XYZ file of N, CA and C in Angstrom:
645
model
N 68.741 67.972 118.879
C 68.705 66.743 118.098
C 70.106 66.134 118.023
N 70.176 64.830 118.165
C 71.461 64.146 118.084
C 71.646 63.405 116.760
N 70.570 62.807 116.236
C 70.705 62.023 115.009
C 69.374 62.037 114.264
N 68.993 63.184 113.684
C 67.701 63.283 113.004
C 67.642 62.363 111.792
N 66.494 61.734 111.602
C 66.330 60.805 110.487
C 65.159 61.211 109.591
N 63.948 60.838 109.979
C 62.793 61.128 109.152
C 62.307 62.558 109.329
N 61.690 63.087 108.256
C 61.110 64.427 108.342
C 59.818 64.437 107.546
N 58.803 65.125 108.064
C 57.519 65.246 107.381
C 56.970 66.644 107.596
N 56.280 67.162 106.581
C 55.699 68.502 106.630
C 54.186 68.403 106.545
N 53.495 69.297 107.276
C 52.042 69.416 107.156
C 51.666 70.856 107.469
N 51.222 71.573 106.443
C 50.913 73.000 106.576
C 52.132 73.730 107.125
N 52.035 74.371 108.290
C 53.201 75.082 108.819
C 53.920 74.272 109.900
N 53.730 72.961 109.884
C 54.341 72.085 110.884
C 55.460 71.245 110.272
N 56.540 71.086 111.027
C 57.634 70.181 110.670
C 57.751 69.147 111.787
N 57.818 67.860 111.399
C 58.011 66.784 112.366
C 59.282 66.025 112.000
N 60.118 65.754 113.010
C 61.409 65.108 112.787
C 61.600 63.997 113.820
N 62.048 62.815 113.355
C 62.436 61.773 114.300
C 63.903 61.942 114.671
N 64.215 61.704 115.939
C 65.599 61.689 116.408
C 65.910 60.267 116.876
N 66.722 59.581 116.072
C 66.979 58.154 116.264
C 67.631 57.845 117.611
N 68.644 58.624 117.989
C 69.399 58.305 119.200
C 68.696 58.735 120.481
N 67.855 59.755 120.438
C 67.143 60.157 121.654
C 65.741 59.550 121.716
N 65.385 58.748 120.698
C 64.104 58.018 120.699
C 62.933 59.000 120.846
N 62.910 59.977 119.958
C 61.934 61.053 120.108
C 61.428 61.539 118.752
N 60.292 62.246 118.786
C 59.783 63.005 117.645
C 59.703 64.458 118.077
N 60.232 65.359 117.251
C 60.208 66.785 117.557
C 59.257 67.502 116.612
N 58.558 68.492 117.143
C 57.578 69.260 116.387
C 58.052 70.708 116.334
N 58.134 71.262 115.107
C 58.519 72.648 114.896
C 57.408 73.362 114.124
N 57.297 74.659 114.355
C 56.367 75.501 113.607
C 57.160 76.405 112.669
N 56.675 76.522 111.421
C 57.286 77.429 110.453
C 56.383 78.642 110.259
N 56.794 79.774 110.756
C 56.081 81.022 110.481
C 57.130 82.041 110.078
N 57.315 83.080 110.841
C 58.384 84.018 110.503
C 59.749 83.397 110.766
N 59.792 82.432 111.685
C 60.997 81.673 111.952
C 60.589 80.263 112.375
N 61.549 79.341 112.374
C 61.257 77.965 112.794
C 61.396 77.879 114.308
N 60.337 77.401 114.951
C 60.285 77.385 116.415
C 59.916 75.984 116.920
N 60.702 75.467 117.862
C 60.409 74.170 118.468
C 59.245 74.322 119.446
N 58.212 73.481 119.278
C 57.040 73.626 120.133
C 56.747 72.402 120.991
N 57.234 71.211 120.620
C 56.910 70.025 121.416
C 57.863 68.892 121.071
N 58.016 67.974 122.027
C 58.791 66.747 121.832
C 57.994 65.579 122.388
N 57.925 64.503 121.627
C 57.320 63.265 122.118
C 58.424 62.243 122.334
N 58.368 61.538 123.477
C 59.327 60.486 123.766
C 59.968 60.677 125.119
N 59.863 59.644 125.952
C 60.442 59.694 127.297
C 61.501 58.610 127.430
N 62.535 58.714 126.600
C 63.604 57.724 126.627
C 63.204 56.461 125.888
N 64.186 55.616 125.650
C 63.952 54.368 124.916
C 63.059 53.435 125.720
N 62.046 52.874 125.044
C 61.156 51.943 125.728
C 59.985 51.549 124.857
N 59.042 50.819 125.435
C 57.921 50.278 124.667
C 56.560 50.740 125.182
N 56.521 51.690 126.105
C 55.239 52.179 126.603
C 54.588 53.087 125.561
N 53.350 53.497 125.833
C 52.646 54.388 124.907
C 53.390 55.698 124.692
N 54.154 56.141 125.688
C 54.843 57.431 125.610
C 56.316 57.299 125.253
N 56.707 56.123 124.743
C 58.110 55.900 124.406
C 58.257 55.363 122.983
N 59.465 55.538 122.449
C 59.850 55.020 121.149
C 61.138 54.220 121.293
N 61.414 53.392 120.275
C 62.607 52.556 120.302
C 63.253 52.620 118.916
N 64.161 53.588 118.733
C 64.837 53.862 117.472
C 63.847 54.190 116.337
N 63.170 55.327 116.435
C 62.253 55.734 115.365
C 63.017 56.152 114.105
N 62.428 55.838 112.958
C 63.069 56.174 111.686
C 62.160 57.088 110.857
N 61.456 56.551 109.869
C 60.621 57.387 109.021
C 59.317 57.782 109.688
N 58.665 58.787 109.130
C 57.354 59.211 109.613
C 56.620 59.919 108.486
N 55.315 60.043 108.631
C 54.498 60.760 107.668
C 53.308 61.359 108.398
N 52.592 62.249 107.724
C 51.454 62.929 108.347
C 50.222 62.705 107.480
N 49.107 62.351 108.113
C 47.850 62.135 107.399
C 47.230 63.483 107.021
N 46.198 63.443 106.198
C 45.548 64.679 105.761
C 44.926 65.451 106.923
N 44.538 64.742 107.993
C 43.968 65.432 109.152
C 45.015 65.779 110.204
N 46.293 65.554 109.889
C 47.365 66.016 110.761
C 47.927 65.013 111.738
N 47.402 63.791 111.768
C 47.981 62.777 112.653
C 49.359 62.363 112.143
N 50.270 62.078 113.080
C 51.653 61.735 112.756
C 51.844 60.227 112.920
N 52.246 59.556 111.838
C 52.491 58.112 111.836
C 53.999 57.897 111.878
N 54.488 57.199 112.908
C 55.924 57.049 113.143
C 56.314 55.575 113.039
N 57.364 55.287 112.261
C 57.915 53.931 112.195
C 58.757 53.696 113.448
N 58.161 53.040 114.440
C 58.792 52.762 115.731
C 59.570 51.449 115.581
N 60.776 51.567 115.011
C 61.482 50.433 114.417
C 61.640 49.238 115.362
N 62.333 49.419 116.472
C 62.646 48.271 117.321
C 61.498 47.859 118.234
N 60.377 48.578 118.190
C 59.144 48.107 118.837
C 58.225 47.407 117.843
N 58.642 47.335 116.570
C 57.909 46.591 115.535
C 56.462 47.070 115.413
N 56.295 48.388 115.298
C 54.933 48.928 115.225
C 54.969 50.323 114.620
N 53.785 50.787 114.238
C 53.599 52.174 113.833
C 52.883 52.886 114.972
N 53.473 53.964 115.435
C 52.862 54.749 116.508
C 52.163 55.950 115.893
N 50.910 56.171 116.296
C 50.129 57.280 115.767
C 49.938 58.332 116.857
N 50.333 59.577 116.523
C 50.233 60.706 117.439
C 49.312 61.751 116.823
N 48.683 62.557 117.657
C 47.868 63.641 117.122
C 48.781 64.802 116.713
N 48.260 65.858 116.092
C 49.127 66.945 115.603
C 49.967 67.626 116.685
N 49.535 67.525 117.949
C 50.305 68.101 119.055
C 51.225 67.085 119.718
N 51.378 65.911 119.079
C 52.236 64.817 119.551
C 51.711 64.142 120.808
N 50.406 64.089 120.955
C 49.812 63.267 122.016
C 49.517 61.885 121.455
N 49.796 60.851 122.242
C 49.612 59.474 121.782
C 48.148 59.183 121.482
N 47.900 58.494 120.351
C 46.555 58.064 119.997
C 46.430 56.540 120.030
N 47.260 55.851 119.246
C 47.159 54.392 119.202
C 48.362 53.809 118.472
N 48.447 52.478 118.484
C 49.468 51.760 117.741
C 48.820 50.942 116.629
N 49.560 50.746 115.551
C 49.212 49.740 114.549
C 50.288 48.670 114.612
N 49.871 47.444 114.891
C 50.810 46.328 114.982
C 50.306 45.180 114.112
N 51.234 44.333 113.708
C 50.893 43.149 112.933
C 52.062 42.189 113.036
N 51.773 40.902 113.043
C 52.834 39.909 113.216
C 53.879 39.973 112.101
N 53.514 40.497 110.936
C 54.456 40.589 109.818
C 55.250 41.888 109.813
N 54.980 42.790 110.742
C 55.636 44.104 110.753
C 56.941 44.009 111.537
N 58.016 43.625 110.841
C 59.318 43.454 111.476
C 60.188 44.685 111.232
N 60.537 45.369 112.310
C 61.421 46.539 112.261
C 61.029 47.518 111.151
N 59.867 48.145 111.250
C 59.477 49.117 110.220
C 60.449 50.290 110.170
N 60.838 50.647 108.948
C 61.803 51.728 108.748
C 61.155 53.005 108.235
N 60.084 52.868 107.461
C 59.433 54.054 106.920
C 57.963 53.732 106.706
N 57.144 54.779 106.620
C 55.701 54.623 106.462
C 55.171 55.762 105.599
N 54.252 55.430 104.699
C 53.592 56.422 103.861
C 52.108 56.077 103.765
N 51.284 57.087 103.493
C 49.833 56.916 103.487
C 49.233 57.291 102.146
N 48.189 56.573 101.766
C 47.264 57.028 100.742
C 45.925 57.256 101.447
N 44.906 57.565 100.691
C 43.610 57.821 101.329
C 43.113 56.615 102.116
N 43.349 55.400 101.594
C 42.785 54.196 102.210
C 43.817 53.244 102.780
N 45.097 53.438 102.437
C 46.089 52.421 102.799
C 47.330 53.038 103.442
N 48.054 52.168 104.144
C 49.315 52.531 104.784
C 50.393 51.591 104.256
N 51.440 52.166 103.647
C 52.569 51.392 103.130
C 53.691 51.448 104.167
N 54.214 50.275 104.519
C 55.269 50.203 105.537
C 56.473 49.478 104.952
N 57.638 50.128 105.009
C 58.899 49.527 104.579
C 59.537 48.860 105.786
N 59.767 47.539 105.690
C 60.271 46.769 106.828
C 61.663 46.206 106.546
N 62.344 45.833 107.615
C 63.649 45.182 107.527
C 63.417 43.681 107.369
N 62.845 43.291 106.248
C 62.433 41.913 106.038
C 62.106 41.762 104.561
N 61.798 40.555 104.144
C 61.391 40.331 102.760
C 60.096 39.529 102.736
N 59.087 39.983 101.955
C 59.030 41.198 101.148
C 59.145 42.447 102.039
N 59.802 43.482 101.527
C 60.128 44.597 102.409
C 59.027 45.641 102.505
N 58.047 45.631 101.612
C 56.942 46.585 101.697
C 55.661 45.824 102.011
N 55.022 46.207 103.104
C 53.739 45.614 103.492
C 52.681 46.716 103.402
N 51.516 46.358 102.892
C 50.442 47.320 102.719
C 49.303 46.950 103.669
N 48.835 47.951 104.438
C 47.813 47.749 105.458
C 46.672 48.739 105.251
N 45.516 48.389 105.777
C 44.485 49.410 105.962
C 44.940 50.327 107.086
N 44.330 51.488 107.224
C 44.708 52.392 108.315
C 44.428 51.774 109.673
N 43.512 50.798 109.721
C 43.198 50.129 110.982
C 44.209 49.042 111.322
N 45.059 48.656 110.353
C 46.106 47.685 110.645
C 45.904 46.314 110.036
N 44.940 46.138 109.149
C 44.742 44.855 108.479
C 45.631 44.793 107.239
N 46.497 43.771 107.164
C 47.408 43.670 106.033
C 46.649 43.193 104.801
N 46.849 43.882 103.671
C 46.156 43.527 102.441
C 47.069 42.852 101.424
N 48.370 43.196 101.428
C 49.291 42.572 100.482
C 50.720 42.946 100.847
N 51.660 42.240 100.203
C 53.079 42.551 100.382
C 53.726 42.685 99.015
N 54.765 43.539 98.952
C 55.411 43.880 97.684
C 56.921 43.925 97.854
N 57.657 43.667 96.808
C 59.096 43.951 96.670
C 59.952 43.044 97.556
N 60.793 42.249 96.914
C 61.683 41.324 97.613
C 62.930 42.055 98.101
N 63.339 41.773 99.334
C 64.571 42.328 99.893
C 65.719 41.356 99.626
N 66.874 41.901 99.239
C 68.053 41.080 99.033
C 68.237 40.611 97.609
N 67.297 40.908 96.724
C 67.370 40.542 95.320
C 67.902 41.735 94.535
N 68.923 41.528 93.700
C 69.549 42.641 92.977
C 68.546 43.397 92.111
N 67.580 42.674 91.529
C 66.595 43.330 90.681
C 65.415 43.854 91.490
N 65.420 43.608 92.766
C 64.395 44.162 93.635
C 65.072 45.192 94.543
N 65.221 44.897 95.840
C 65.841 45.860 96.758
C 66.922 45.169 97.570
N 68.093 45.787 97.631
C 69.203 45.246 98.405
C 69.051 45.572 99.886
N 68.915 46.862 100.200
C 68.767 47.311 101.588
C 68.223 48.731 101.548
N 67.096 48.963 102.175
C 66.441 50.267 102.043
C 65.934 50.762 103.386
N 65.956 52.086 103.547
C 65.452 52.726 104.756
C 64.265 53.646 104.479
N 64.233 54.295 103.307
C 63.206 55.298 103.059
C 62.639 55.147 101.656
N 61.395 55.596 101.495
C 60.744 55.550 100.194
C 59.694 56.657 100.123
N 59.136 56.853 98.935
C 58.006 57.761 98.785
C 57.066 57.208 97.725
N 55.896 57.799 97.618
C 54.881 57.387 96.652
C 54.577 58.529 95.702
N 54.329 58.200 94.426
C 53.884 59.235 93.511
C 52.360 59.212 93.387
N 51.822 60.004 92.490
C 50.371 60.144 92.378
C 49.691 58.863 91.913
N 50.429 57.989 91.213
C 49.871 56.708 90.756
C 50.152 55.581 91.748
N 50.661 55.917 92.913
C 51.032 54.970 93.962
C 52.186 54.064 93.525
N 53.004 54.541 92.589
C 54.285 53.882 92.343
C 55.197 54.163 93.529
N 56.049 53.204 93.855
C 56.959 53.337 94.991
C 58.346 53.715 94.490
N 58.921 54.751 95.045
C 60.303 55.136 94.782
C 61.101 54.794 96.023
N 61.938 53.753 95.921
C 62.653 53.227 97.078
C 64.136 53.560 96.953
N 64.663 54.225 97.951
C 66.073 54.567 98.001
C 66.846 53.335 98.472
N 67.581 52.700 97.547
C 68.266 51.435 97.847
C 69.686 51.727 98.328
N 69.833 51.695 99.638
C 71.097 52.003 100.310
C 72.201 51.043 99.886
N 71.851 49.772 99.721
C 72.850 48.750 99.404
C 73.265 48.743 97.948
N 72.333 49.078 97.037
C 72.629 49.044 95.599
C 72.996 50.418 95.049
N 72.937 51.457 95.877
C 73.347 52.813 95.493
C 72.503 53.362 94.328
N 71.199 53.157 94.416
C 70.321 53.708 93.391
C 68.923 53.910 93.966
N 68.047 54.463 93.162
C 66.635 54.572 93.508
C 65.860 53.714 92.524
N 65.035 52.817 93.049
C 64.243 51.933 92.205
C 62.777 52.367 92.260
N 62.142 52.331 91.097
C 60.732 52.704 90.998
C 59.928 51.447 90.700
N 58.949 51.176 91.570
C 58.094 50.002 91.428
C 56.650 50.434 91.225
N 55.925 49.669 90.414
C 54.481 49.887 90.302
C 53.812 49.452 91.590
N 52.532 49.781 91.745
C 51.832 49.427 92.984
C 51.603 47.935 93.132
N 51.864 47.151 92.062
C 51.790 45.697 92.198
C 53.166 45.077 92.438
N 54.216 45.925 92.565
C 55.543 45.443 92.913
C 56.468 45.179 91.744
N 56.080 45.539 90.520
C 56.936 45.354 89.348
C 57.962 46.486 89.259
N 59.227 46.123 89.088
C 60.276 47.150 88.957
C 60.172 47.803 87.580
N 59.959 49.113 87.555
C 59.760 49.852 86.310
C 61.031 50.525 85.815
N 61.863 50.983 86.748
C 62.981 51.836 86.350
C 63.939 51.984 87.526
N 65.190 52.320 87.230
C 66.177 52.639 88.251
C 66.869 53.943 87.868
N 67.250 54.738 88.852
C 68.051 55.929 88.596
C 69.260 55.924 89.522
N 70.377 56.402 89.009
C 71.597 56.462 89.797
C 72.405 55.183 89.690
N 73.685 55.313 89.995
C 74.582 54.168 90.066
C 75.664 54.474 91.086
N 76.371 53.432 91.521
C 77.373 53.614 92.575
C 78.518 54.484 92.086
N 78.864 55.467 92.897
C 79.998 56.313 92.569
C 79.909 57.666 93.240
N 80.836 58.533 92.899
C 80.931 59.847 93.541
C 80.816 60.996 92.541
N 80.634 60.675 91.270
C 80.559 61.710 90.257
C 79.154 62.228 90.049
N 78.998 63.038 89.025
C 77.715 63.636 88.681
C 76.678 62.542 88.384
N 75.519 62.649 89.015
C 74.453 61.686 88.793
C 74.652 60.350 89.488
N 75.694 60.237 90.311
C 75.984 58.979 91.007
C 75.563 59.065 92.474
N 75.301 57.909 93.057
C 74.859 57.821 94.448
C 75.788 56.897 95.230
N 75.894 57.166 96.525
C 76.640 56.267 97.397
C 75.904 56.189 98.736
N 75.309 55.033 98.975
C 74.509 54.775 100.181
C 73.434 55.841 100.386
N 72.528 55.997 99.419
C 71.464 57.005 99.555
C 70.496 56.649 100.671
N 69.918 57.669 101.272
C 68.945 57.474 102.355
C 67.574 58.016 101.950
N 67.274 59.257 102.315
C 65.943 59.792 102.074
C 65.673 60.053 100.598
N 64.381 59.988 100.231
C 63.978 60.258 98.855
C 62.637 60.981 98.892
N 62.476 61.969 98.008
C 61.231 62.737 97.987
C 60.973 63.221 96.563
N 59.698 63.520 96.300
C 59.278 64.093 95.027
C 58.895 65.545 95.235
N 59.192 66.390 94.249
C 58.694 67.759 94.311
C 57.184 67.754 94.106
N 56.548 68.860 94.481
C 55.085 68.932 94.438
C 54.527 68.702 93.044
N 55.254 69.163 92.021
C 54.785 68.969 90.642
C 55.143 67.591 90.084
N 55.813 66.762 90.902
C 56.175 65.379 90.564
C 57.187 65.287 89.424
N 57.886 66.369 89.147
C 58.832 66.379 88.034
C 60.262 66.036 88.451
N 60.580 66.159 89.740
C 61.944 65.928 90.204
C 61.959 64.958 91.379
N 62.968 64.076 91.377
C 63.249 63.187 92.512
C 64.463 63.749 93.242
N 64.312 63.992 94.547
C 65.412 64.518 95.358
C 65.880 63.407 96.299
N 67.171 63.118 96.270
C 67.731 62.002 97.035
C 68.777 62.527 98.011
N 68.684 62.070 99.253
C 69.704 62.371 100.253
C 70.888 61.439 100.000
N 71.907 61.966 99.335
C 73.044 61.172 98.868
C 74.056 61.069 100.010
N 73.781 60.143 100.919
C 74.354 60.098 102.258
C 75.887 60.205 102.288
N 76.585 59.255 101.718
C 78.044 59.217 101.829
C 78.744 60.100 100.795
N 77.967 60.716 99.897
C 78.542 61.744 99.024
C 78.316 63.143 99.602
N 77.625 63.205 100.728
C 77.454 64.455 101.482
C 76.792 65.556 100.646
N 75.703 65.191 99.963
C 75.001 66.163 99.137
C 73.606 65.635 98.815
N 72.793 66.505 98.261
C 71.516 66.098 97.667
C 71.721 65.885 96.183
N 71.092 64.837 95.659
C 71.152 64.564 94.222
C 69.752 64.708 93.645
N 69.610 65.409 92.544
C 68.293 65.660 91.943
C 68.244 65.033 90.556
N 67.198 64.225 90.324
C 66.968 63.578 89.043
C 65.656 64.056 88.453
N 65.585 64.144 87.136
C 64.349 64.482 86.458
C 63.489 63.240 86.290
N 62.177 63.397 86.446
C 61.261 62.282 86.219
C 60.856 62.163 84.751
N 61.227 63.119 83.943
C 60.807 63.128 82.536
C 61.670 62.218 81.694
């Protein structure tokens, strides 16, 4: 791996995007972590290629959804990283991250509104969250969803994590710019623990993980 970005887990499988090699790597976790497959044949736009992949997620049945950023699409692979299909839409500009619920697909784009919501088949149902607005999102690459489908967006430009309701209302912010305890500087990845009690943030330019309580 040269520049790993997104990571997703499903049972004993780990999937990682590599931004610079335009690939997705598949690892198995058993007694040790073992590399089992790679998807991607150099930068490009064919079914077997990616163009600067960023975030990814895995469906309940094990399919891998990849934000194929510079191809402006979501690429869907089976659990063994064989190509299945693409989801495209005219409003899907440079997708950076993707998350799934039972019926919907949330896509974070390099555009405003920055979150677009689609059916799994690719029909857009609504858009949420303004990009470039201080009270909305300055610049974001990754996000996650909680059990109520609230969005936790790691705001790289504003150095915080913003929590939005599923209708796009900003509910809360955590973190502020800086290098001290509880501070963030250009955060990237964000995740919730299984019990939904802790927010874990990849605190990029502070070279550490930052953990916040949800209580």
